[in-house]
mmCIF file of C-alpha atoms and ligand atoms in Angstrom:
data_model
loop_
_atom_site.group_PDB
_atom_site.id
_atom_site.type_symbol
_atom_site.label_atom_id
_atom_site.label_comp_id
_atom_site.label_asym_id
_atom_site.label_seq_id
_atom_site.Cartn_x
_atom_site.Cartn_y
_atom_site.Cartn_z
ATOM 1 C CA UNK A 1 1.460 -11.234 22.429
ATOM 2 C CA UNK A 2 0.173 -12.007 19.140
ATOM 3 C CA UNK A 3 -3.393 -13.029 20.246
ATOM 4 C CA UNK A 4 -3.767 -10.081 22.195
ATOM 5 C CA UNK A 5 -2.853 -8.160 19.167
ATOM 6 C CA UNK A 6 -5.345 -9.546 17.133
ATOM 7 C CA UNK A 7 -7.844 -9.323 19.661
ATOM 8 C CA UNK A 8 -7.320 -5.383 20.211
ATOM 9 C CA UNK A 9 -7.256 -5.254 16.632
ATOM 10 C CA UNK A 10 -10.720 -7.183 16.474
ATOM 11 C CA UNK A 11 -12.024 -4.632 18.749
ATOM 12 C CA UNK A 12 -10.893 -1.478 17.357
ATOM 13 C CA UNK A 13 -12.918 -2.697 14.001
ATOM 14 C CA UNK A 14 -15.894 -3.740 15.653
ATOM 15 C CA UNK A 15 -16.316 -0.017 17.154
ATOM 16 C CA UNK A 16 -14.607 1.739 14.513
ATOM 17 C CA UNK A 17 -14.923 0.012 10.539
ATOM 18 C CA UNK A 18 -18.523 -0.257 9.591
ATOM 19 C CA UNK A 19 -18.644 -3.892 7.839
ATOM 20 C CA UNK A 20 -18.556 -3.001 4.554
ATOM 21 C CA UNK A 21 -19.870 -5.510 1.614
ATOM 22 C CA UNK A 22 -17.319 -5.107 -1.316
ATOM 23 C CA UNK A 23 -14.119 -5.405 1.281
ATOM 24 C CA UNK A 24 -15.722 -8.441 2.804
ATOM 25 C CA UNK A 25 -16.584 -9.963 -0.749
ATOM 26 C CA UNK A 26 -13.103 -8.810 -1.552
ATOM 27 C CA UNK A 27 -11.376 -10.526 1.554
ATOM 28 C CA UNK A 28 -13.975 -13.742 1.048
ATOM 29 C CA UNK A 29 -13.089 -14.223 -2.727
ATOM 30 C CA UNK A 30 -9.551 -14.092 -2.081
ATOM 31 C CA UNK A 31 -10.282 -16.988 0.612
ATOM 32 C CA UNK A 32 -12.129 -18.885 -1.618
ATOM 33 C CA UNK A 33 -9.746 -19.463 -4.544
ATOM 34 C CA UNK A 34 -6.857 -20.099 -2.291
ATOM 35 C CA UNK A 35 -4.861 -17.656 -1.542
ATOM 36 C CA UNK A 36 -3.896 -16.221 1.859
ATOM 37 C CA UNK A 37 -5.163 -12.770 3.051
ATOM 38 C CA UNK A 38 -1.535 -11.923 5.349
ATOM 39 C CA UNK A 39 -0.593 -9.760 2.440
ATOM 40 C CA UNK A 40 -3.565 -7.273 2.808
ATOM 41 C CA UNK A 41 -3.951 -4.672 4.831
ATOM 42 C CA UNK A 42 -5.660 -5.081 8.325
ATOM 43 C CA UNK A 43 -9.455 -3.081 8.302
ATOM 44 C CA UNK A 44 -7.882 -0.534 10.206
ATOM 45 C CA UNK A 45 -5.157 0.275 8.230
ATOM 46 C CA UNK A 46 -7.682 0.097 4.767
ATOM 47 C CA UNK A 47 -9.270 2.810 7.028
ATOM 48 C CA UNK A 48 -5.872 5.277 7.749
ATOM 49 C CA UNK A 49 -5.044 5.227 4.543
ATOM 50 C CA UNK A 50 -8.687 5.860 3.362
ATOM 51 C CA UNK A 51 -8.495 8.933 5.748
ATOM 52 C CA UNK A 52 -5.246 10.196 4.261
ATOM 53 C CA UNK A 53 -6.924 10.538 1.144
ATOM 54 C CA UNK A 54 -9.722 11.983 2.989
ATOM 55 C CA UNK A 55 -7.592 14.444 4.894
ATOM 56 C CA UNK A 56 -5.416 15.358 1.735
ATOM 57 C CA UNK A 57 -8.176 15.358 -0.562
ATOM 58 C CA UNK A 58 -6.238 13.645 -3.183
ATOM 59 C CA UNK A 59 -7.340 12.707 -6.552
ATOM 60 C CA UNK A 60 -5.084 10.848 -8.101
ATOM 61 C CA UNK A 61 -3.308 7.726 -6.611
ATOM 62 C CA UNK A 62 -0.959 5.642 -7.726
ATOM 63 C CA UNK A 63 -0.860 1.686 -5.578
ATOM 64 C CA UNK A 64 2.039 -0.689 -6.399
ATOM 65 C CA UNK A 65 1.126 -4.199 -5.187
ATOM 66 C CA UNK A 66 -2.385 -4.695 -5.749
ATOM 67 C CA UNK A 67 -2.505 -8.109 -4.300
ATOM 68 C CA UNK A 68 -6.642 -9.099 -3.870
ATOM 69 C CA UNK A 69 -7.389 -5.344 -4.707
ATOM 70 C CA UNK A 70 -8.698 -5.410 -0.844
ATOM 71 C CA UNK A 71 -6.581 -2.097 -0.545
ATOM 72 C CA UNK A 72 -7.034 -0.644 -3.778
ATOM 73 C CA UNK A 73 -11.085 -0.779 -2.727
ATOM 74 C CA UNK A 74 -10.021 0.787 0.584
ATOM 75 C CA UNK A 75 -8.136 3.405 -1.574
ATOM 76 C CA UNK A 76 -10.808 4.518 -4.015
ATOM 77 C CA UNK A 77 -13.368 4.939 -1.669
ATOM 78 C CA UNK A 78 -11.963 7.927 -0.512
ATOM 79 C CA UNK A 79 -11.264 9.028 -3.781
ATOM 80 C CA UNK A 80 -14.065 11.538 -5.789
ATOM 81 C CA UNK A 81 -16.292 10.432 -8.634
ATOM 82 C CA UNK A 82 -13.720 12.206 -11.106
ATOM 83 C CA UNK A 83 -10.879 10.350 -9.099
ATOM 84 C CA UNK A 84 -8.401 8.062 -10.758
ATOM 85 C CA UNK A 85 -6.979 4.901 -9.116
ATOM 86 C CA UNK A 86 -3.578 3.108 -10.521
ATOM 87 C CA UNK A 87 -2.668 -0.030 -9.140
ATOM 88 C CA UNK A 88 0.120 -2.070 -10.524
ATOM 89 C CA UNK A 89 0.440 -6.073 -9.948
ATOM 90 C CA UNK A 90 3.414 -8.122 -11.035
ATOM 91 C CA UNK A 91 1.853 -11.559 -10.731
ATOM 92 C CA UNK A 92 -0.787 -13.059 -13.251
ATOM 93 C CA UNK A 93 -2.949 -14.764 -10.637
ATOM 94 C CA UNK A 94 -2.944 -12.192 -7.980
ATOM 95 C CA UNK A 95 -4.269 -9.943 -11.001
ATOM 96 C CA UNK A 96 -6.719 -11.875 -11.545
ATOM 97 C CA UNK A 97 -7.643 -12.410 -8.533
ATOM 98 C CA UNK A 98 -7.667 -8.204 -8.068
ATOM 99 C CA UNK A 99 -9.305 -7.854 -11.144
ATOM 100 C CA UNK A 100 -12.084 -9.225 -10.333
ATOM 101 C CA UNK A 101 -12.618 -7.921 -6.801
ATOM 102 C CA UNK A 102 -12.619 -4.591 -8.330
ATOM 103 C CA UNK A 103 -15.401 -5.566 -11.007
ATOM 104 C CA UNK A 104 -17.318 -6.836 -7.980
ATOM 105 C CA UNK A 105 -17.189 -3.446 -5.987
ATOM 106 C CA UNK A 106 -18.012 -1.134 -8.497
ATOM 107 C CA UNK A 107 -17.105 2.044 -7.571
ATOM 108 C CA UNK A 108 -17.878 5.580 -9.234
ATOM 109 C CA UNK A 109 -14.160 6.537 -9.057
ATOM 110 C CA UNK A 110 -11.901 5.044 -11.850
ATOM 111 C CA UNK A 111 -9.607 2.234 -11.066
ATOM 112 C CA UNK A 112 -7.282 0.919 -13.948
ATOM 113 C CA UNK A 113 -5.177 -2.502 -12.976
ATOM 114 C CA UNK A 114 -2.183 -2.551 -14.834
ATOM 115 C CA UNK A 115 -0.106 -5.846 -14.825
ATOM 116 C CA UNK A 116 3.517 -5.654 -14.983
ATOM 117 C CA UNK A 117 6.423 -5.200 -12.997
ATOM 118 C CA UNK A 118 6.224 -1.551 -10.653
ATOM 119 C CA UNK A 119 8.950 0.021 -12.302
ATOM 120 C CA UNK A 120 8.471 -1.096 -15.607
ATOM 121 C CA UNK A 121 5.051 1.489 -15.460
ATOM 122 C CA UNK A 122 6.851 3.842 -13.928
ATOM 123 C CA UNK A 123 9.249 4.262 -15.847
ATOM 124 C CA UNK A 124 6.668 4.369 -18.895
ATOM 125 C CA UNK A 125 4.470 6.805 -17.061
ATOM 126 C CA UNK A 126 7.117 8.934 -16.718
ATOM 127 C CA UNK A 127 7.966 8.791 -20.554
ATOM 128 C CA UNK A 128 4.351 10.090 -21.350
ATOM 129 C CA UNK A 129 4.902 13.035 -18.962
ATOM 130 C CA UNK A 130 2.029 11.538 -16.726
ATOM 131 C CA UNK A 131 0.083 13.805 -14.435
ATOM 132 C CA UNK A 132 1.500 13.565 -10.801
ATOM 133 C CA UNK A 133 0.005 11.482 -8.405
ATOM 134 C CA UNK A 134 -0.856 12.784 -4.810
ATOM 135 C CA UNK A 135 -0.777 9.654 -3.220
ATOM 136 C CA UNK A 136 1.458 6.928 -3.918
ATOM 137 C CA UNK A 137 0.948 4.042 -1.281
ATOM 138 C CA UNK A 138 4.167 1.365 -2.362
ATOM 139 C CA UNK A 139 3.586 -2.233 -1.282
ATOM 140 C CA UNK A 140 4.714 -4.147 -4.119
ATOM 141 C CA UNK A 141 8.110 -6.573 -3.408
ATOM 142 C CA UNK A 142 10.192 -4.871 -0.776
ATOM 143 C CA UNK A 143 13.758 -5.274 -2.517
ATOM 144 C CA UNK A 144 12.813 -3.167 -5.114
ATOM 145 C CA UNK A 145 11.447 0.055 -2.677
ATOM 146 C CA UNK A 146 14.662 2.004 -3.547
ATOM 147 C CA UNK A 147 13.525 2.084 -7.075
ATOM 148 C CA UNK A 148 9.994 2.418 -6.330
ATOM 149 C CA UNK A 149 10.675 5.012 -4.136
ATOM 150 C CA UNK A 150 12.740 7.274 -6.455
ATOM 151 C CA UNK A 151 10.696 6.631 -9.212
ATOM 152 C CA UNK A 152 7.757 7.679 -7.020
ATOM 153 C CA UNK A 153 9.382 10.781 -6.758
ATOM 154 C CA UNK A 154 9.249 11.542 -10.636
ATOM 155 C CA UNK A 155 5.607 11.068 -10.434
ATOM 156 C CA UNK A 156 4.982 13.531 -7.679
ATOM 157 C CA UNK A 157 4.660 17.022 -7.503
ATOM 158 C CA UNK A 158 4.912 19.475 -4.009
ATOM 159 C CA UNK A 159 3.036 17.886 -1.386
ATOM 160 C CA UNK A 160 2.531 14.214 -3.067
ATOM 161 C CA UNK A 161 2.258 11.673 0.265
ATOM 162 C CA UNK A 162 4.597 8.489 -0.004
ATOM 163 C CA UNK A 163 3.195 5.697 2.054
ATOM 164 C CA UNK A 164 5.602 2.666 1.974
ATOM 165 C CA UNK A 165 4.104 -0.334 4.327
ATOM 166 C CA UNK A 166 5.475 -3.216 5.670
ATOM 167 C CA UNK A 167 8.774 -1.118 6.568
ATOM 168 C CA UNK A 168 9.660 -3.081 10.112
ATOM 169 C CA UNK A 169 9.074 -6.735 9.210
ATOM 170 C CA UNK A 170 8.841 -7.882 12.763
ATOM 171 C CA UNK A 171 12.169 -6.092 13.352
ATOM 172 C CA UNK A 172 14.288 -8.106 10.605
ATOM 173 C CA UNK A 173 15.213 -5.100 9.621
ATOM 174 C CA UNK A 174 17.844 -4.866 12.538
ATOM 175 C CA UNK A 175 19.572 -8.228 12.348
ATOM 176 C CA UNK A 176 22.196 -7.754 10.644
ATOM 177 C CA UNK A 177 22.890 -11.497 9.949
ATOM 178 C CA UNK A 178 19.591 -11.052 7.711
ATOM 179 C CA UNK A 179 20.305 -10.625 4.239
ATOM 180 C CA UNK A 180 16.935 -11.471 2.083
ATOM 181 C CA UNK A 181 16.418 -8.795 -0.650
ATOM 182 C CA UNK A 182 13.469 -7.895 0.584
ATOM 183 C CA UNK A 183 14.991 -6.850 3.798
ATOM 184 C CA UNK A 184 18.528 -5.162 2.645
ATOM 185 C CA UNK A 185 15.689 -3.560 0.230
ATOM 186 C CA UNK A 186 13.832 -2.013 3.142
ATOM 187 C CA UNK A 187 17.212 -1.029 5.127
ATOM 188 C CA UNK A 188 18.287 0.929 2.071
ATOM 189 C CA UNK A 189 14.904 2.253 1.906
ATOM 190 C CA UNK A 190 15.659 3.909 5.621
ATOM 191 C CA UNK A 191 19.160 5.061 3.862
ATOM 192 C CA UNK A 192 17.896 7.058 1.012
ATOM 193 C CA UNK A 193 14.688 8.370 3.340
ATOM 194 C CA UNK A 194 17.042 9.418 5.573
ATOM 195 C CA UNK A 195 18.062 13.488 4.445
ATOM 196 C CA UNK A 196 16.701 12.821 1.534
ATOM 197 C CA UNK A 197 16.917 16.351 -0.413
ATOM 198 C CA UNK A 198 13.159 16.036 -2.399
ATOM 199 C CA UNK A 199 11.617 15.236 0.831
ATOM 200 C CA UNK A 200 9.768 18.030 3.050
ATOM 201 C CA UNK A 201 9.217 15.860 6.217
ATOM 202 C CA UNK A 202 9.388 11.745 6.290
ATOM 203 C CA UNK A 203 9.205 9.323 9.855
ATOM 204 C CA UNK A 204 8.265 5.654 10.064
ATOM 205 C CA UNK A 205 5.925 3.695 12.792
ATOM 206 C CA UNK A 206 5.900 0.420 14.250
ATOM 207 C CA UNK A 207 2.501 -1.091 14.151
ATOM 208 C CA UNK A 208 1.327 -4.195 15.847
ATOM 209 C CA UNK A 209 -1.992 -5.851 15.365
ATOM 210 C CA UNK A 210 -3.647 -9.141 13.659
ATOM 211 C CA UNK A 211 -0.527 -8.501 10.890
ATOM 212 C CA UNK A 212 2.050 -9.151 13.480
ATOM 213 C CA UNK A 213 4.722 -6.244 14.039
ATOM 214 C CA UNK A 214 5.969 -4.267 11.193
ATOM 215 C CA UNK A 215 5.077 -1.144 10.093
ATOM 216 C CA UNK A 216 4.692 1.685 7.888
ATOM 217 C CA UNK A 217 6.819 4.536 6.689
ATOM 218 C CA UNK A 218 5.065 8.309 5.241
ATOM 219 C CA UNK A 219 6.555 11.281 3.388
ATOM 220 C CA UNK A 220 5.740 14.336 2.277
ATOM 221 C CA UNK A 221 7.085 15.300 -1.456
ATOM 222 C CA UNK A 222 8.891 19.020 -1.044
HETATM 223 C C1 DHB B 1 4.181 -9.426 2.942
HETATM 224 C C2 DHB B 1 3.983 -8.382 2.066
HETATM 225 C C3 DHB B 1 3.127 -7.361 2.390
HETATM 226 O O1 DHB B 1 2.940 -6.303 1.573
HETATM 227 C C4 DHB B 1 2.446 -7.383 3.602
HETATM 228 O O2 DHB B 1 1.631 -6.329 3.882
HETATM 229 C C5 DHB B 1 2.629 -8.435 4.486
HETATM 230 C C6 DHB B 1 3.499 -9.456 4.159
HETATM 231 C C7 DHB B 1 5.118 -10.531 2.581
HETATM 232 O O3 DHB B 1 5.703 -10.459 1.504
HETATM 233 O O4 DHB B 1 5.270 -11.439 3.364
HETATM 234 MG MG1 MG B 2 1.974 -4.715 2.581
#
């Protein structure tokens, strides 16, 4: 099934996500100095989350995980010319990497690349009584999403969207003989989603495509 995947996926971009020349350089660079592009988001997903912006008319976002920064750029081009983009990367070359990707795109709308661990900035955020976000899109490693999650939550005010991605992991998420951190991290993800009393409305969707299977999850902040 996977090649058909990729194939629908191939045509839904062709019709539907104008080539653009910073994500391409973004997506290229990334290729060039080695590292793989699985850990991006697929054009068409840069694109929904793009429109959530779009459709929320957020200002201020908040990214853990920049990876390449080929989200991030998907992110603050939906984002005003007084916008302000946060994105938060734990590893030094993937930083780097990010960093640089940005600097190459050059948008209007502020993006600061922090490098540290999610929670560590955060948590220090959160000390200087930081303006809420209104979008908060958490991709960073998956067996610390409880944490990110709640923390999230500290930096959001009524209405804030929480987009956590890669939720479904090819359905790993149900074998119970499975016990990587980054998958007991998503399954108690599910447990504190689930009734969770700052939440207004919350659901999660499979997605299949040139990724694989796996997934997002959304919430709205009460
Ligand atoms: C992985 C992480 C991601 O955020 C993603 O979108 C795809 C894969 C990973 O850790 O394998
Ligand atoms: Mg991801």
């Amino acid at each position: 099934m996977q090649q058909m995947w990729t194939d629908i996926d191939d045509y839904i971009n062709s019709h539907l996500i104008p080539s653009d020349p910073k994500l391409q350089h973004a997506l290229d660079n990334t290729d060039t100095q080695g590292l793989s592009n699985h850990l991006a988001v697929a054009p068409n997903q840069g694109m929904f989350l793009q429109m959530l912006i779009q459709m929320n008319q957020c200002k201020r976002v908040l990214e853990l995980g920049t990876f390449a920064a080929y989200s991030t750029i998907w992110l603050a081009q939906a984002l005003p010319a007084d916008g302000y983009l946060l994105t938060v990367e734990g590893r030094d070359s993937h930083a780097a990497i990010a960093q640089e990707n940005i600097d190459y795109a050059d948008m209007p709308t502020q993006i600061e690349l922090k490098k540290g661990r999610g929670a560590d900035i955060m948590n220090q955020l959160i000390a200087e009584s930081s303006e809420a976000f209104d979008l908060i899109f958490i991709d960073a490693d998956k067996q610390s999403y409880p944490e990110y999650l709640e923390l999230s939550l500290k930096l959001s005010h009524s209405g804030t969207i929480i987009v956590l991605d890669n939720v479904i992991r090819s359905g790993a998420i149900l074998d119970e003989n499975n016990k990587k951190p980054s998958i007991e991290g998503i399954r108690e993800t599910f447990a504190a989603l689930k009734n969770h009393p700052q939440l207004l409305s919350c659901t999660a969707l499979q997605t299949v495509g040139s990724k694989g299977h796996d997934g997002f999850a959304i919430a709205i902040v009460k």
